[in-house]
Amino acid sequence: MQNRFSDNFSGDLSGGDLGISGFYNKTRTVGQGNQAWVLMTIIGLLSLGAIGSRLGYLQLNQGVKNRQIAENNRVRTVAKPPVRGNIYDRKGRLLAGNKLSHSVFIWPLALKRENWLKTRREVAQILALDEDTIQQKMTGTSVNSTNRVRIVRDLTTAQITRLKEYGAEKEGIDVDIESVRYYPGGQLAAHVLGYTGEMNDRELAKRRSMGYRLGDVTGKMGLESTLEDRLRGEWGGTQVEVDGAGRLQQFLGQKVSKPGQDVTITIDRDLQKVAEDALGTHKAALIAMDPHTGEILAMASRPAFDPNSLSGRISPAVWKELQGKDHPFVNRALSVFPPASTFKIVTTTAALESGKFKPDAILQTYASLRIGGFTFSDWNHAGFGAIGFPGAMKWSSNTFFGQVGQRVGGETLIDWARKYGFGKKTGIELPEERKGLVSDDNWKQLNYKIPWSIGDTINMSIGQGFLQTSPLQVAGMFAVPANGGYHVQPHLLKDATKRERRQSMNLKPSTIATLRKGLRQVVDGGTGGALNVKTIPPASGKSGTAEAPPGENHVWFGGYAPVDKPEIVVVAFGEHTGGGGGKTAAPMVLKVMEAYFNGGKPLPTTEKDKEKATSQPVRNRTRARRR
């Protein structure tokens, strides 16, 4: 063998018959088997090395991350909403809380798809719903979604029993207990508290990135809306294991949800009830406020609504029906209207602070004034003779203040209106607030293409014309003379930090004294005689009657008490109620003041019982209340 291999090798080199090609083929045939194994071994070792290196990298460097990804794919959370935070009044009494309610959900992850049509039909019959309604709830939901889709809230006992008898939980239908927003006072403080409800598709699209889910309940109005982030809480739920196809395998445990924060507000529940009752059946509003701190003690608006009826998802048709012709969802305490003669507080301030009038100035009044082509009449069609600022306030003389406005000028009057906070939002914690309007030459040129006129100035001086203010802003105006010259920011949240919420308007002491003297005379012998009674301490105030065609006049009355150390400002407004501010709105203010100085409770209705209840001096009753 060795010789033959050598001979062949030698012959090939000498150029025998085989030649170079034949030698190559001959030698490859002889060594082919061994070389293949060697190459395969080398490739295999290299491959194993690469795989081993990769596995080592994944295990050592990416192990934690990959295990987490695998765990996330295997373990999912069936979300459960948190309990919403409570809202309490200033004395710790519940205004908005939660009650337990049975609801029915569809759980897509556990749903037996082959039985869906049958399940949908039978559940619809039990719940007295159209099948289309149930199907619409499922629109846009993944079949492997762990999020449950709420179908109906507040199940009846009969519905719960029938669902359990049907065995709905085996078909992906889940009957569960959840908290539902509850307002124990019904309509009480509805415009302040607002209401909650399920998000519609448009709202969900906006908030999905914030962690909101299909069927989530959010604040829709009032404090429920403003304080959504504080009241909402954090979601929890049930952790479940699923297989590679997303099918439920087993329950693993619970993740406890975090309840929302509780909130205390400045409203006094008892006084709020009195304020709402005082408005009666009128379209009206009332504000009661601490003139020193800006705390809102009561904010009433009529007509109102029951927020308990709005906890679920409301269809457009039902919403339209709930609105009604009188618009019960409008918070008239934050809506804007002409302030009428209550604005004469601003006109007086502008006159005295401008230096163009002294506190003891006297002007002749008339039946009417004709200025700039406009006629301005006094309400008694006769005038009140020669009077000063206190007398003009007492009798609410239009011809007196018209002359004042003419001499002061529009720019000064506009400037002081804005210093009193008109034409801008107060900053109260309610999204429905409107800023109102203090017009000027630019505004009139833009909207009417004509310049500001002397007639516009006269109109503004008596609270008419292009002037729009809210009852809340008017309450802030009355607080200025009541607290000695400070503009306060009204607020609803009970502020534990007691931060400063007022700013000095730098009024002359003589200006404040003149305002106080005039406002006191309004009650003591003028248009506010309804408050000149023994059931409350001596009070001050101002009436207003605004022309509001084509309907009846709007009416106003604002006041504060006691006159020496004011504790409370109350402003009442009636929309198209007629009758005059002193006749219609002042009695509303009186009822709230009586309750305030009686410890929050309304006085008895009969004269005999009222006399007995007020036999103790008002001062003593006030001190007892403040303790």
mmCIF file with all atom_site columns, C-alpha atoms in Angstrom, residues 318-493:
data_model
loop_
_atom_site.group_PDB
_atom_site.id
_atom_site.type_symbol
_atom_site.label_atom_id
_atom_site.label_alt_id
_atom_site.label_comp_id
_atom_site.label_asym_id
_atom_site.label_entity_id
_atom_site.label_seq_id
_atom_site.pdbx_PDB_ins_code
_atom_site.Cartn_x
_atom_site.Cartn_y
_atom_site.Cartn_z
_atom_site.occupancy
_atom_site.B_iso_or_equiv
_atom_site.pdbx_formal_charge
_atom_site.auth_seq_id
_atom_site.auth_comp_id
_atom_site.auth_asym_id
_atom_site.auth_atom_id
_atom_site.pdbx_PDB_model_num
ATOM 1   C CA . VAL A 1 318 ? -81.629 61.886  28.060 1.00 0.00 ? 318 VAL A CA 1
ATOM 2   C CA . TRP A 1 319 ? -79.188 64.755  28.621 1.00 0.00 ? 319 TRP A CA 1
ATOM 3   C CA . LYS A 1 320 ? -81.311 67.065  26.461 1.00 0.00 ? 320 LYS A CA 1
ATOM 4   C CA . GLU A 1 321 ? -84.403 66.084  28.412 1.00 0.00 ? 321 GLU A CA 1
ATOM 5   C CA . LEU A 1 322 ? -82.657 66.743  31.733 1.00 0.00 ? 322 LEU A CA 1
ATOM 6   C CA . GLN A 1 323 ? -81.616 70.213  30.625 1.00 0.00 ? 323 GLN A CA 1
ATOM 7   C CA . GLY A 1 324 ? -85.182 71.422  30.390 1.00 0.00 ? 324 GLY A CA 1
ATOM 8   C CA . LYS A 1 325 ? -86.267 74.898  29.407 1.00 0.00 ? 325 LYS A CA 1
ATOM 9   C CA . ASP A 1 326 ? -84.950 76.540  32.587 1.00 0.00 ? 326 ASP A CA 1
ATOM 10  C CA . HIS A 1 327 ? -81.416 75.098  32.221 1.00 0.00 ? 327 HIS A CA 1
ATOM 11  C CA . PRO A 1 328 ? -80.971 73.549  35.680 1.00 0.00 ? 328 PRO A CA 1
ATOM 12  C CA . PHE A 1 329 ? -77.293 72.762  35.050 1.00 0.00 ? 329 PHE A CA 1
ATOM 13  C CA . VAL A 1 330 ? -76.422 76.455  34.725 1.00 0.00 ? 330 VAL A CA 1
ATOM 14  C CA . ASN A 1 331 ? -74.818 77.811  37.888 1.00 0.00 ? 331 ASN A CA 1
ATOM 15  C CA . ARG A 1 332 ? -76.395 81.254  38.016 1.00 0.00 ? 332 ARG A CA 1
ATOM 16  C CA . ALA A 1 333 ? -74.086 82.262  40.873 1.00 0.00 ? 333 ALA A CA 1
ATOM 17  C CA . LEU A 1 334 ? -71.264 82.176  38.315 1.00 0.00 ? 334 LEU A CA 1
ATOM 18  C CA . SER A 1 335 ? -73.244 83.469  35.333 1.00 0.00 ? 335 SER A CA 1
ATOM 19  C CA . VAL A 1 336 ? -73.196 87.154  34.417 1.00 0.00 ? 336 VAL A CA 1
ATOM 20  C CA . PHE A 1 337 ? -75.879 89.846  34.320 1.00 0.00 ? 337 PHE A CA 1
ATOM 21  C CA . PRO A 1 338 ? -76.086 93.661  34.553 1.00 0.00 ? 338 PRO A CA 1
ATOM 22  C CA . PRO A 1 339 ? -75.396 94.524  38.240 1.00 0.00 ? 339 PRO A CA 1
ATOM 23  C CA . ALA A 1 340 ? -77.838 97.462  38.245 1.00 0.00 ? 340 ALA A CA 1
ATOM 24  C CA . SER A 1 341 ? -77.684 99.851  41.201 1.00 0.00 ? 341 SER A CA 1
ATOM 25  C CA . THR A 1 342 ? -75.457 97.625  43.319 1.00 0.00 ? 342 THR A CA 1
ATOM 26  C CA . PHE A 1 343 ? -72.684 98.977  41.066 1.00 0.00 ? 343 PHE A CA 1
ATOM 27  C CA . LYS A 1 344 ? -73.115 102.405 42.660 1.00 0.00 ? 344 LYS A CA 1
ATOM 28  C CA . ILE A 1 345 ? -70.570 101.199 45.234 1.00 0.00 ? 345 ILE A CA 1
ATOM 29  C CA . VAL A 1 346 ? -67.989 101.316 42.425 1.00 0.00 ? 346 VAL A CA 1
ATOM 30  C CA . THR A 1 347 ? -69.243 104.665 41.123 1.00 0.00 ? 347 THR A CA 1
ATOM 31  C CA . THR A 1 348 ? -68.964 106.186 44.600 1.00 0.00 ? 348 THR A CA 1
ATOM 32  C CA . THR A 1 349 ? -65.448 104.819 44.993 1.00 0.00 ? 349 THR A CA 1
ATOM 33  C CA . ALA A 1 350 ? -64.354 106.185 41.609 1.00 0.00 ? 350 ALA A CA 1
ATOM 34  C CA . ALA A 1 351 ? -65.793 109.611 42.446 1.00 0.00 ? 351 ALA A CA 1
ATOM 35  C CA . LEU A 1 352 ? -64.152 109.954 45.865 1.00 0.00 ? 352 LEU A CA 1
ATOM 36  C CA . GLU A 1 353 ? -60.808 108.369 44.943 1.00 0.00 ? 353 GLU A CA 1
ATOM 37  C CA . SER A 1 354 ? -60.484 110.508 41.794 1.00 0.00 ? 354 SER A CA 1
ATOM 38  C CA . GLY A 1 355 ? -60.523 113.690 43.878 1.00 0.00 ? 355 GLY A CA 1
ATOM 39  C CA . LYS A 1 356 ? -63.285 115.181 41.733 1.00 0.00 ? 356 LYS A CA 1
ATOM 40  C CA . PHE A 1 357 ? -65.780 114.829 44.581 1.00 0.00 ? 357 PHE A CA 1
ATOM 41  C CA . LYS A 1 358 ? -65.506 115.225 48.337 1.00 0.00 ? 358 LYS A CA 1
ATOM 42  C CA . PRO A 1 359 ? -67.369 112.931 50.731 1.00 0.00 ? 359 PRO A CA 1
ATOM 43  C CA . ASP A 1 360 ? -69.729 115.749 51.697 1.00 0.00 ? 360 ASP A CA 1
ATOM 44  C CA . ALA A 1 361 ? -70.542 116.775 48.096 1.00 0.00 ? 361 ALA A CA 1
ATOM 45  C CA . ILE A 1 362 ? -74.188 117.663 47.393 1.00 0.00 ? 362 ILE A CA 1
ATOM 46  C CA . LEU A 1 363 ? -75.919 117.396 44.011 1.00 0.00 ? 363 LEU A CA 1
ATOM 47  C CA . GLN A 1 364 ? -79.405 118.317 42.888 1.00 0.00 ? 364 GLN A CA 1
ATOM 48  C CA . THR A 1 365 ? -81.393 115.337 41.588 1.00 0.00 ? 365 THR A CA 1
ATOM 49  C CA . TYR A 1 366 ? -84.120 115.439 38.948 1.00 0.00 ? 366 TYR A CA 1
ATOM 50  C CA . ALA A 1 367 ? -86.939 113.433 37.485 1.00 0.00 ? 367 ALA A CA 1
ATOM 51  C CA . SER A 1 368 ? -84.626 112.712 34.559 1.00 0.00 ? 368 SER A CA 1
ATOM 52  C CA . LEU A 1 369 ? -81.433 113.748 32.840 1.00 0.00 ? 369 LEU A CA 1
ATOM 53  C CA . ARG A 1 370 ? -80.873 114.168 29.109 1.00 0.00 ? 370 ARG A CA 1
ATOM 54  C CA . ILE A 1 371 ? -77.213 113.788 28.223 1.00 0.00 ? 371 ILE A CA 1
ATOM 55  C CA . GLY A 1 372 ? -75.701 112.988 24.845 1.00 0.00 ? 372 GLY A CA 1
ATOM 56  C CA . GLY A 1 373 ? -79.051 112.272 23.288 1.00 0.00 ? 373 GLY A CA 1
ATOM 57  C CA . PHE A 1 374 ? -80.031 109.798 26.046 1.00 0.00 ? 374 PHE A CA 1
ATOM 58  C CA . THR A 1 375 ? -82.599 110.238 28.813 1.00 0.00 ? 375 THR A CA 1
ATOM 59  C CA . PHE A 1 376 ? -81.919 108.808 32.284 1.00 0.00 ? 376 PHE A CA 1
ATOM 60  C CA . SER A 1 377 ? -84.795 108.826 34.746 1.00 0.00 ? 377 SER A CA 1
ATOM 61  C CA . ASP A 1 378 ? -85.003 108.402 38.472 1.00 0.00 ? 378 ASP A CA 1
ATOM 62  C CA . TRP A 1 379 ? -87.127 105.468 39.443 1.00 0.00 ? 379 TRP A CA 1
ATOM 63  C CA . ASN A 1 380 ? -89.638 107.661 41.315 1.00 0.00 ? 380 ASN A CA 1
ATOM 64  C CA . HIS A 1 381 ? -89.995 109.983 38.270 1.00 0.00 ? 381 HIS A CA 1
ATOM 65  C CA . ALA A 1 382 ? -89.541 112.992 40.537 1.00 0.00 ? 382 ALA A CA 1
ATOM 66  C CA . GLY A 1 383 ? -86.007 113.041 41.896 1.00 0.00 ? 383 GLY A CA 1
ATOM 67  C CA . PHE A 1 384 ? -84.949 113.338 45.529 1.00 0.00 ? 384 PHE A CA 1
ATOM 68  C CA . GLY A 1 385 ? -83.933 116.960 45.809 1.00 0.00 ? 385 GLY A CA 1
ATOM 69  C CA . ALA A 1 386 ? -80.428 118.014 46.860 1.00 0.00 ? 386 ALA A CA 1
ATOM 70  C CA . ILE A 1 387 ? -78.627 115.013 48.409 1.00 0.00 ? 387 ILE A CA 1
ATOM 71  C CA . GLY A 1 388 ? -75.122 113.714 49.088 1.00 0.00 ? 388 GLY A CA 1
ATOM 72  C CA . PHE A 1 389 ? -73.522 110.305 48.524 1.00 0.00 ? 389 PHE A CA 1
ATOM 73  C CA . PRO A 1 390 ? -75.166 108.564 51.533 1.00 0.00 ? 390 PRO A CA 1
ATOM 74  C CA . GLY A 1 391 ? -78.608 109.885 50.585 1.00 0.00 ? 391 GLY A CA 1
ATOM 75  C CA . ALA A 1 392 ? -78.104 108.988 46.934 1.00 0.00 ? 392 ALA A CA 1
ATOM 76  C CA . MET A 1 393 ? -77.176 105.449 47.975 1.00 0.00 ? 393 MET A CA 1
ATOM 77  C CA . LYS A 1 394 ? -80.171 105.299 50.340 1.00 0.00 ? 394 LYS A CA 1
ATOM 78  C CA . TRP A 1 395 ? -82.642 106.208 47.626 1.00 0.00 ? 395 TRP A CA 1
ATOM 79  C CA . SER A 1 396 ? -80.645 104.784 44.702 1.00 0.00 ? 396 SER A CA 1
ATOM 80  C CA . SER A 1 397 ? -80.877 108.004 42.703 1.00 0.00 ? 397 SER A CA 1
ATOM 81  C CA . ASN A 1 398 ? -79.979 107.490 39.050 1.00 0.00 ? 398 ASN A CA 1
ATOM 82  C CA . THR A 1 399 ? -79.784 111.200 38.274 1.00 0.00 ? 399 THR A CA 1
ATOM 83  C CA . PHE A 1 400 ? -77.305 111.729 41.127 1.00 0.00 ? 400 PHE A CA 1
ATOM 84  C CA . PHE A 1 401 ? -74.958 108.976 39.996 1.00 0.00 ? 401 PHE A CA 1
ATOM 85  C CA . GLY A 1 402 ? -75.444 109.867 36.333 1.00 0.00 ? 402 GLY A CA 1
ATOM 86  C CA . GLN A 1 403 ? -74.008 113.312 37.084 1.00 0.00 ? 403 GLN A CA 1
ATOM 87  C CA . VAL A 1 404 ? -71.177 111.711 39.014 1.00 0.00 ? 404 VAL A CA 1
ATOM 88  C CA . GLY A 1 405 ? -70.342 109.417 36.122 1.00 0.00 ? 405 GLY A CA 1
ATOM 89  C CA . GLN A 1 406 ? -70.400 112.314 33.660 1.00 0.00 ? 406 GLN A CA 1
ATOM 90  C CA . ARG A 1 407 ? -67.843 114.283 35.691 1.00 0.00 ? 407 ARG A CA 1
ATOM 91  C CA . VAL A 1 408 ? -65.615 111.326 36.610 1.00 0.00 ? 408 VAL A CA 1
ATOM 92  C CA . GLY A 1 409 ? -65.417 110.035 33.046 1.00 0.00 ? 409 GLY A CA 1
ATOM 93  C CA . GLY A 1 410 ? -65.571 106.622 31.462 1.00 0.00 ? 410 GLY A CA 1
ATOM 94  C CA . GLU A 1 411 ? -61.887 105.711 31.794 1.00 0.00 ? 411 GLU A CA 1
ATOM 95  C CA . THR A 1 412 ? -61.829 106.267 35.566 1.00 0.00 ? 412 THR A CA 1
ATOM 96  C CA . LEU A 1 413 ? -65.080 104.383 36.041 1.00 0.00 ? 413 LEU A CA 1
ATOM 97  C CA . ILE A 1 414 ? -63.819 101.464 33.943 1.00 0.00 ? 414 ILE A CA 1
ATOM 98  C CA . ASP A 1 415 ? -60.531 101.404 35.838 1.00 0.00 ? 415 ASP A CA 1
ATOM 99  C CA . TRP A 1 416 ? -62.236 101.125 39.217 1.00 0.00 ? 416 TRP A CA 1
ATOM 100 C CA . ALA A 1 417 ? -64.663 98.493  37.964 1.00 0.00 ? 417 ALA A CA 1
ATOM 101 C CA . ARG A 1 418 ? -61.665 96.342  37.097 1.00 0.00 ? 418 ARG A CA 1
ATOM 102 C CA . LYS A 1 419 ? -59.983 97.058  40.438 1.00 0.00 ? 419 LYS A CA 1
ATOM 103 C CA . TYR A 1 420 ? -63.100 95.660  42.103 1.00 0.00 ? 420 TYR A CA 1
ATOM 104 C CA . GLY A 1 421 ? -62.564 92.434  40.148 1.00 0.00 ? 421 GLY A CA 1
ATOM 105 C CA . PHE A 1 422 ? -65.157 92.834  37.415 1.00 0.00 ? 422 PHE A CA 1
ATOM 106 C CA . GLY A 1 423 ? -64.326 91.638  33.911 1.00 0.00 ? 423 GLY A CA 1
ATOM 107 C CA . LYS A 1 424 ? -62.147 88.739  35.072 1.00 0.00 ? 424 LYS A CA 1
ATOM 108 C CA . LYS A 1 425 ? -62.599 85.423  36.845 1.00 0.00 ? 425 LYS A CA 1
ATOM 109 C CA . THR A 1 426 ? -62.333 85.395  40.616 1.00 0.00 ? 426 THR A CA 1
ATOM 110 C CA . GLY A 1 427 ? -60.310 82.180  40.581 1.00 0.00 ? 427 GLY A CA 1
ATOM 111 C CA . ILE A 1 428 ? -62.840 80.131  42.535 1.00 0.00 ? 428 ILE A CA 1
ATOM 112 C CA . GLU A 1 429 ? -62.350 76.382  42.131 1.00 0.00 ? 429 GLU A CA 1
ATOM 113 C CA . LEU A 1 430 ? -65.217 75.855  39.702 1.00 0.00 ? 430 LEU A CA 1
ATOM 114 C CA . PRO A 1 431 ? -64.735 75.435  35.936 1.00 0.00 ? 431 PRO A CA 1
ATOM 115 C CA . GLU A 1 432 ? -68.124 76.957  35.088 1.00 0.00 ? 432 GLU A CA 1
ATOM 116 C CA . GLU A 1 433 ? -67.177 80.485  36.194 1.00 0.00 ? 433 GLU A CA 1
ATOM 117 C CA . ARG A 1 434 ? -67.570 83.251  33.619 1.00 0.00 ? 434 ARG A CA 1
ATOM 118 C CA . LYS A 1 435 ? -65.462 86.411  33.695 1.00 0.00 ? 435 LYS A CA 1
ATOM 119 C CA . GLY A 1 436 ? -68.183 88.867  32.702 1.00 0.00 ? 436 GLY A CA 1
ATOM 120 C CA . LEU A 1 437 ? -67.586 92.125  30.832 1.00 0.00 ? 437 LEU A CA 1
ATOM 121 C CA . VAL A 1 438 ? -66.306 95.592  31.576 1.00 0.00 ? 438 VAL A CA 1
ATOM 122 C CA . SER A 1 439 ? -66.492 97.231  28.165 1.00 0.00 ? 439 SER A CA 1
ATOM 123 C CA . ASP A 1 440 ? -64.353 100.134 26.936 1.00 0.00 ? 440 ASP A CA 1
ATOM 124 C CA . ASP A 1 441 ? -63.772 102.080 23.728 1.00 0.00 ? 441 ASP A CA 1
ATOM 125 C CA . ASN A 1 442 ? -61.708 99.296  22.116 1.00 0.00 ? 442 ASN A CA 1
ATOM 126 C CA . TRP A 1 443 ? -64.388 96.725  22.868 1.00 0.00 ? 443 TRP A CA 1
ATOM 127 C CA . LYS A 1 444 ? -67.168 98.917  21.477 1.00 0.00 ? 444 LYS A CA 1
ATOM 128 C CA . GLN A 1 445 ? -65.196 99.779  18.343 1.00 0.00 ? 445 GLN A CA 1
ATOM 129 C CA . LEU A 1 446 ? -64.502 96.085  17.762 1.00 0.00 ? 446 LEU A CA 1
ATOM 130 C CA . ASN A 1 447 ? -68.093 94.935  18.337 1.00 0.00 ? 447 ASN A CA 1
ATOM 131 C CA . TYR A 1 448 ? -70.202 97.897  17.189 1.00 0.00 ? 448 TYR A CA 1
ATOM 132 C CA . LYS A 1 449 ? -67.818 99.909  14.993 1.00 0.00 ? 449 LYS A CA 1
ATOM 133 C CA . ILE A 1 450 ? -68.659 103.113 16.921 1.00 0.00 ? 450 ILE A CA 1
ATOM 134 C CA . PRO A 1 451 ? -66.721 104.908 19.687 1.00 0.00 ? 451 PRO A CA 1
ATOM 135 C CA . TRP A 1 452 ? -67.483 105.015 23.398 1.00 0.00 ? 452 TRP A CA 1
ATOM 136 C CA . SER A 1 453 ? -69.936 107.802 24.266 1.00 0.00 ? 453 SER A CA 1
ATOM 137 C CA . ILE A 1 454 ? -70.961 109.812 27.296 1.00 0.00 ? 454 ILE A CA 1
ATOM 138 C CA . GLY A 1 455 ? -74.182 107.826 27.255 1.00 0.00 ? 455 GLY A CA 1
ATOM 139 C CA . ASP A 1 456 ? -72.171 104.630 27.777 1.00 0.00 ? 456 ASP A CA 1
ATOM 140 C CA . THR A 1 457 ? -70.483 106.221 30.795 1.00 0.00 ? 457 THR A CA 1
ATOM 141 C CA . ILE A 1 458 ? -73.804 107.266 32.334 1.00 0.00 ? 458 ILE A CA 1
ATOM 142 C CA . ASN A 1 459 ? -75.207 103.796 31.744 1.00 0.00 ? 459 ASN A CA 1
ATOM 143 C CA . MET A 1 460 ? -72.213 102.195 33.443 1.00 0.00 ? 460 MET A CA 1
ATOM 144 C CA . SER A 1 461 ? -72.447 104.564 36.420 1.00 0.00 ? 461 SER A CA 1
ATOM 145 C CA . ILE A 1 462 ? -75.843 103.036 37.312 1.00 0.00 ? 462 ILE A CA 1
ATOM 146 C CA . GLY A 1 463 ? -74.849 99.429  36.505 1.00 0.00 ? 463 GLY A CA 1
ATOM 147 C CA . GLN A 1 464 ? -76.462 99.131  33.082 1.00 0.00 ? 464 GLN A CA 1
ATOM 148 C CA . GLY A 1 465 ? -75.240 99.126  29.485 1.00 0.00 ? 465 GLY A CA 1
ATOM 149 C CA . PHE A 1 466 ? -72.303 96.984  28.408 1.00 0.00 ? 466 PHE A CA 1
ATOM 150 C CA . LEU A 1 467 ? -71.587 95.679  31.893 1.00 0.00 ? 467 LEU A CA 1
ATOM 151 C CA . GLN A 1 468 ? -71.918 92.042  32.960 1.00 0.00 ? 468 GLN A CA 1
ATOM 152 C CA . THR A 1 469 ? -71.089 90.715  36.439 1.00 0.00 ? 469 THR A CA 1
ATOM 153 C CA . SER A 1 470 ? -71.766 87.533  38.376 1.00 0.00 ? 470 SER A CA 1
ATOM 154 C CA . PRO A 1 471 ? -73.375 87.283  41.823 1.00 0.00 ? 471 PRO A CA 1
ATOM 155 C CA . LEU A 1 472 ? -70.014 85.966  43.066 1.00 0.00 ? 472 LEU A CA 1
ATOM 156 C CA . GLN A 1 473 ? -68.207 89.063  41.753 1.00 0.00 ? 473 GLN A CA 1
ATOM 157 C CA . VAL A 1 474 ? -70.872 91.308  43.300 1.00 0.00 ? 474 VAL A CA 1
ATOM 158 C CA . ALA A 1 475 ? -70.328 89.550  46.652 1.00 0.00 ? 475 ALA A CA 1
ATOM 159 C CA . GLY A 1 476 ? -66.630 90.405  46.322 1.00 0.00 ? 476 GLY A CA 1
ATOM 160 C CA . MET A 1 477 ? -67.612 94.041  45.751 1.00 0.00 ? 477 MET A CA 1
ATOM 161 C CA . PHE A 1 478 ? -69.718 94.150  48.934 1.00 0.00 ? 478 PHE A CA 1
ATOM 162 C CA . ALA A 1 479 ? -66.851 92.600  50.879 1.00 0.00 ? 479 ALA A CA 1
ATOM 163 C CA . VAL A 1 480 ? -64.700 95.697  50.264 1.00 0.00 ? 480 VAL A CA 1
ATOM 164 C CA . PRO A 1 481 ? -66.658 98.122  52.472 1.00 0.00 ? 481 PRO A CA 1
ATOM 165 C CA . ALA A 1 482 ? -67.443 95.279  54.870 1.00 0.00 ? 482 ALA A CA 1
ATOM 166 C CA . ASN A 1 483 ? -63.789 94.380  55.555 1.00 0.00 ? 483 ASN A CA 1
ATOM 167 C CA . GLY A 1 484 ? -62.374 97.889  55.437 1.00 0.00 ? 484 GLY A CA 1
ATOM 168 C CA . GLY A 1 485 ? -61.027 98.129  51.898 1.00 0.00 ? 485 GLY A CA 1
ATOM 169 C CA . TYR A 1 486 ? -59.646 94.730  50.877 1.00 0.00 ? 486 TYR A CA 1
ATOM 170 C CA . HIS A 1 487 ? -60.376 92.794  47.705 1.00 0.00 ? 487 HIS A CA 1
ATOM 171 C CA . VAL A 1 488 ? -60.702 89.126  48.700 1.00 0.00 ? 488 VAL A CA 1
ATOM 172 C CA . GLN A 1 489 ? -60.474 86.007  46.562 1.00 0.00 ? 489 GLN A CA 1
ATOM 173 C CA . PRO A 1 490 ? -63.512 83.760  47.086 1.00 0.00 ? 490 PRO A CA 1
ATOM 174 C CA . HIS A 1 491 ? -62.737 80.081  47.524 1.00 0.00 ? 491 HIS A CA 1
ATOM 175 C CA . LEU A 1 492 ? -64.370 76.743  48.354 1.00 0.00 ? 492 LEU A CA 1
ATOM 176 C CA . LEU A 1 493 ? -61.483 74.598  49.588 1.00 0.00 ? 493 LEU A CA 1
#
